C-alpha positions as a LaTeX table, in Angstrom:
\begin{tabular}{lrrr}
\hline
Residue & $x$ (\AA) & $y$ (\AA) & $z$ (\AA) \\
\hline
Unk1 & $-96.27$ & $-67.13$ & $-94.30$ \\
Unk2 & $-95.47$ & $-63.46$ & $-92.60$ \\
Unk3 & $-96.65$ & $-64.47$ & $-89.00$ \\
Unk4 & $-94.34$ & $-67.71$ & $-89.83$ \\
Unk5 & $-91.38$ & $-65.42$ & $-90.20$ \\
Unk6 & $-92.39$ & $-62.88$ & $-87.55$ \\
Unk7 & $-92.25$ & $-65.61$ & $-85.17$ \\
Unk8 & $-89.04$ & $-67.26$ & $-86.60$ \\
Unk9 & $-87.16$ & $-63.89$ & $-86.18$ \\
Unk10 & $-88.85$ & $-63.04$ & $-82.81$ \\
Unk11 & $-87.49$ & $-66.63$ & $-81.99$ \\
Unk12 & $-83.84$ & $-65.88$ & $-82.77$ \\
Unk13 & $-84.00$ & $-62.23$ & $-81.00$ \\
Unk14 & $-85.40$ & $-63.72$ & $-77.65$ \\
Unk15 & $-82.63$ & $-67.16$ & $-78.25$ \\
Unk16 & $-79.93$ & $-65.61$ & $-76.46$ \\
Unk17 & $-81.67$ & $-63.80$ & $-73.91$ \\
Unk18 & $-83.81$ & $-66.70$ & $-72.97$ \\
Unk19 & $-80.64$ & $-68.77$ & $-72.80$ \\
Unk20 & $-79.08$ & $-66.60$ & $-70.23$ \\
Unk21 & $-82.25$ & $-66.35$ & $-68.24$ \\
Unk22 & $-82.42$ & $-70.19$ & $-68.11$ \\
Unk23 & $-78.17$ & $-70.93$ & $-66.95$ \\
Unk24 & $-78.99$ & $-67.49$ & $-64.85$ \\
Unk25 & $-82.06$ & $-69.48$ & $-63.11$ \\
Unk26 & $-80.25$ & $-72.68$ & $-62.80$ \\
Unk27 & $-77.80$ & $-70.82$ & $-60.29$ \\
Unk28 & $-77.46$ & $-70.95$ & $-56.71$ \\
Unk29 & $-77.63$ & $-67.20$ & $-55.88$ \\
Unk30 & $-77.02$ & $-67.99$ & $-52.19$ \\
Unk31 & $-73.83$ & $-69.35$ & $-52.79$ \\
Unk32 & $-73.30$ & $-69.88$ & $-49.29$ \\
Unk33 & $-69.64$ & $-71.62$ & $-49.06$ \\
Unk34 & $-69.18$ & $-74.54$ & $-47.70$ \\
Unk35 & $-66.14$ & $-76.95$ & $-46.52$ \\
Unk36 & $-66.42$ & $-78.42$ & $-50.24$ \\
Unk37 & $-66.97$ & $-75.40$ & $-52.18$ \\
Unk38 & $-66.01$ & $-72.37$ & $-50.25$ \\
Unk39 & $-65.46$ & $-70.44$ & $-53.56$ \\
Unk40 & $-69.69$ & $-69.65$ & $-53.78$ \\
Unk41 & $-68.93$ & $-65.52$ & $-53.07$ \\
Unk42 & $-66.16$ & $-65.03$ & $-54.95$ \\
Unk43 & $-68.36$ & $-66.46$ & $-58.42$ \\
Unk44 & $-71.09$ & $-64.64$ & $-57.65$ \\
Unk45 & $-68.99$ & $-61.29$ & $-57.37$ \\
Unk46 & $-66.86$ & $-62.40$ & $-60.53$ \\
Unk47 & $-70.01$ & $-63.04$ & $-62.36$ \\
Unk48 & $-71.74$ & $-59.24$ & $-61.14$ \\
Unk49 & $-68.91$ & $-57.44$ & $-62.27$ \\
Unk50 & $-68.42$ & $-59.11$ & $-65.71$ \\
Unk51 & $-71.82$ & $-58.67$ & $-66.42$ \\
Unk52 & $-71.51$ & $-55.00$ & $-65.76$ \\
Unk53 & $-68.07$ & $-54.56$ & $-67.40$ \\
Unk54 & $-68.35$ & $-52.91$ & $-70.87$ \\
Unk55 & $-66.93$ & $-50.45$ & $-72.84$ \\
Unk56 & $-66.76$ & $-48.45$ & $-75.96$ \\
Unk57 & $-66.72$ & $-51.18$ & $-78.36$ \\
Unk58 & $-65.50$ & $-55.63$ & $-78.31$ \\
Unk59 & $-62.16$ & $-55.17$ & $-77.51$ \\
Unk60 & $-62.91$ & $-52.69$ & $-74.78$ \\
Unk61 & $-65.67$ & $-54.59$ & $-73.15$ \\
Unk62 & $-63.41$ & $-57.94$ & $-73.65$ \\
Unk63 & $-60.54$ & $-55.88$ & $-71.48$ \\
Unk64 & $-62.79$ & $-54.72$ & $-68.76$ \\
Unk65 & $-64.43$ & $-58.21$ & $-68.77$ \\
Unk66 & $-61.09$ & $-60.09$ & $-68.53$ \\
Unk67 & $-59.67$ & $-57.58$ & $-65.68$ \\
Unk68 & $-62.62$ & $-58.83$ & $-63.83$ \\
Unk69 & $-62.75$ & $-62.35$ & $-64.87$ \\
Unk70 & $-59.22$ & $-62.20$ & $-63.94$ \\
Unk71 & $-59.94$ & $-60.66$ & $-59.76$ \\
Unk72 & $-62.55$ & $-63.41$ & $-59.57$ \\
Unk73 & $-59.44$ & $-65.98$ & $-60.12$ \\
Unk74 & $-57.32$ & $-64.24$ & $-57.83$ \\
Unk75 & $-60.23$ & $-63.80$ & $-55.09$ \\
Unk76 & $-61.00$ & $-67.82$ & $-55.35$ \\
Unk77 & $-56.97$ & $-68.71$ & $-55.28$ \\
Unk78 & $-57.06$ & $-66.39$ & $-52.13$ \\
Unk79 & $-59.76$ & $-69.13$ & $-50.79$ \\
Unk80 & $-58.02$ & $-71.46$ & $-52.06$ \\
Unk81 & $-54.68$ & $-70.78$ & $-50.07$ \\
Unk82 & $-56.37$ & $-70.12$ & $-46.73$ \\
Unk83 & $-58.47$ & $-73.33$ & $-46.61$ \\
Unk84 & $-56.91$ & $-75.87$ & $-49.17$ \\
Unk85 & $-55.13$ & $-78.84$ & $-47.58$ \\
Unk86 & $-53.36$ & $-80.10$ & $-50.15$ \\
Unk87 & $-49.92$ & $-77.93$ & $-50.16$ \\
Unk88 & $-49.44$ & $-78.18$ & $-53.98$ \\
Unk89 & $-53.15$ & $-76.93$ & $-54.62$ \\
Unk90 & $-51.77$ & $-73.91$ & $-52.58$ \\
Unk91 & $-48.80$ & $-72.94$ & $-54.46$ \\
Unk92 & $-50.54$ & $-73.76$ & $-57.36$ \\
Unk93 & $-53.20$ & $-71.17$ & $-56.17$ \\
Unk94 & $-50.55$ & $-68.72$ & $-55.14$ \\
Unk95 & $-48.86$ & $-68.99$ & $-58.35$ \\
Unk96 & $-52.18$ & $-68.85$ & $-60.43$ \\
Unk97 & $-52.63$ & $-65.22$ & $-58.44$ \\
Unk98 & $-49.58$ & $-64.07$ & $-59.15$ \\
Unk99 & $-50.13$ & $-65.04$ & $-63.06$ \\
Unk100 & $-53.48$ & $-63.41$ & $-62.69$ \\
Unk101 & $-52.19$ & $-60.06$ & $-61.50$ \\
Unk102 & $-49.81$ & $-59.74$ & $-64.21$ \\
Unk103 & $-52.64$ & $-60.15$ & $-66.33$ \\
Unk104 & $-54.30$ & $-57.90$ & $-64.97$ \\
Unk105 & $-51.30$ & $-55.40$ & $-65.56$ \\
Unk106 & $-51.41$ & $-56.11$ & $-69.22$ \\
Unk107 & $-54.85$ & $-55.27$ & $-69.36$ \\
Unk108 & $-54.96$ & $-51.95$ & $-67.46$ \\
Unk109 & $-52.25$ & $-51.05$ & $-69.71$ \\
Unk110 & $-53.76$ & $-51.47$ & $-72.86$ \\
Unk111 & $-56.88$ & $-49.59$ & $-71.35$ \\
Unk112 & $-54.50$ & $-46.65$ & $-70.62$ \\
Unk113 & $-52.03$ & $-47.21$ & $-73.89$ \\
Unk114 & $-55.73$ & $-46.38$ & $-75.60$ \\
Unk115 & $-57.36$ & $-43.31$ & $-73.73$ \\
Unk116 & $-59.45$ & $-45.15$ & $-71.83$ \\
Unk117 & $-59.63$ & $-44.98$ & $-67.68$ \\
Unk118 & $-58.16$ & $-47.79$ & $-65.72$ \\
Unk119 & $-60.54$ & $-49.50$ & $-63.88$ \\
\hline
\end{tabular}
């Protein structure tokens, strides 16, 4: 019984790490841009920066991860503005980039109000 309990606890501890590793292995790490998907480099950059963004507590960590998430959205929007053919998509990407910049400003303001360094 004791061995079963130990194994159950180990399985619970390992599950998030195993799930993350499995998801990470399924990613295309080259992420070479193609005509159909030119967003790979921006996606990888965003993913790496989000994974590294941490703070002193859950609130600060969330704010820092969201800043990187919004920066990734801006990078992808810039790619869409440059490469998309549909004028409406270009307009939506432009609007999206502006909205993301505003969100980053609000998140940076939260960091400053709470005595944290901006990023």
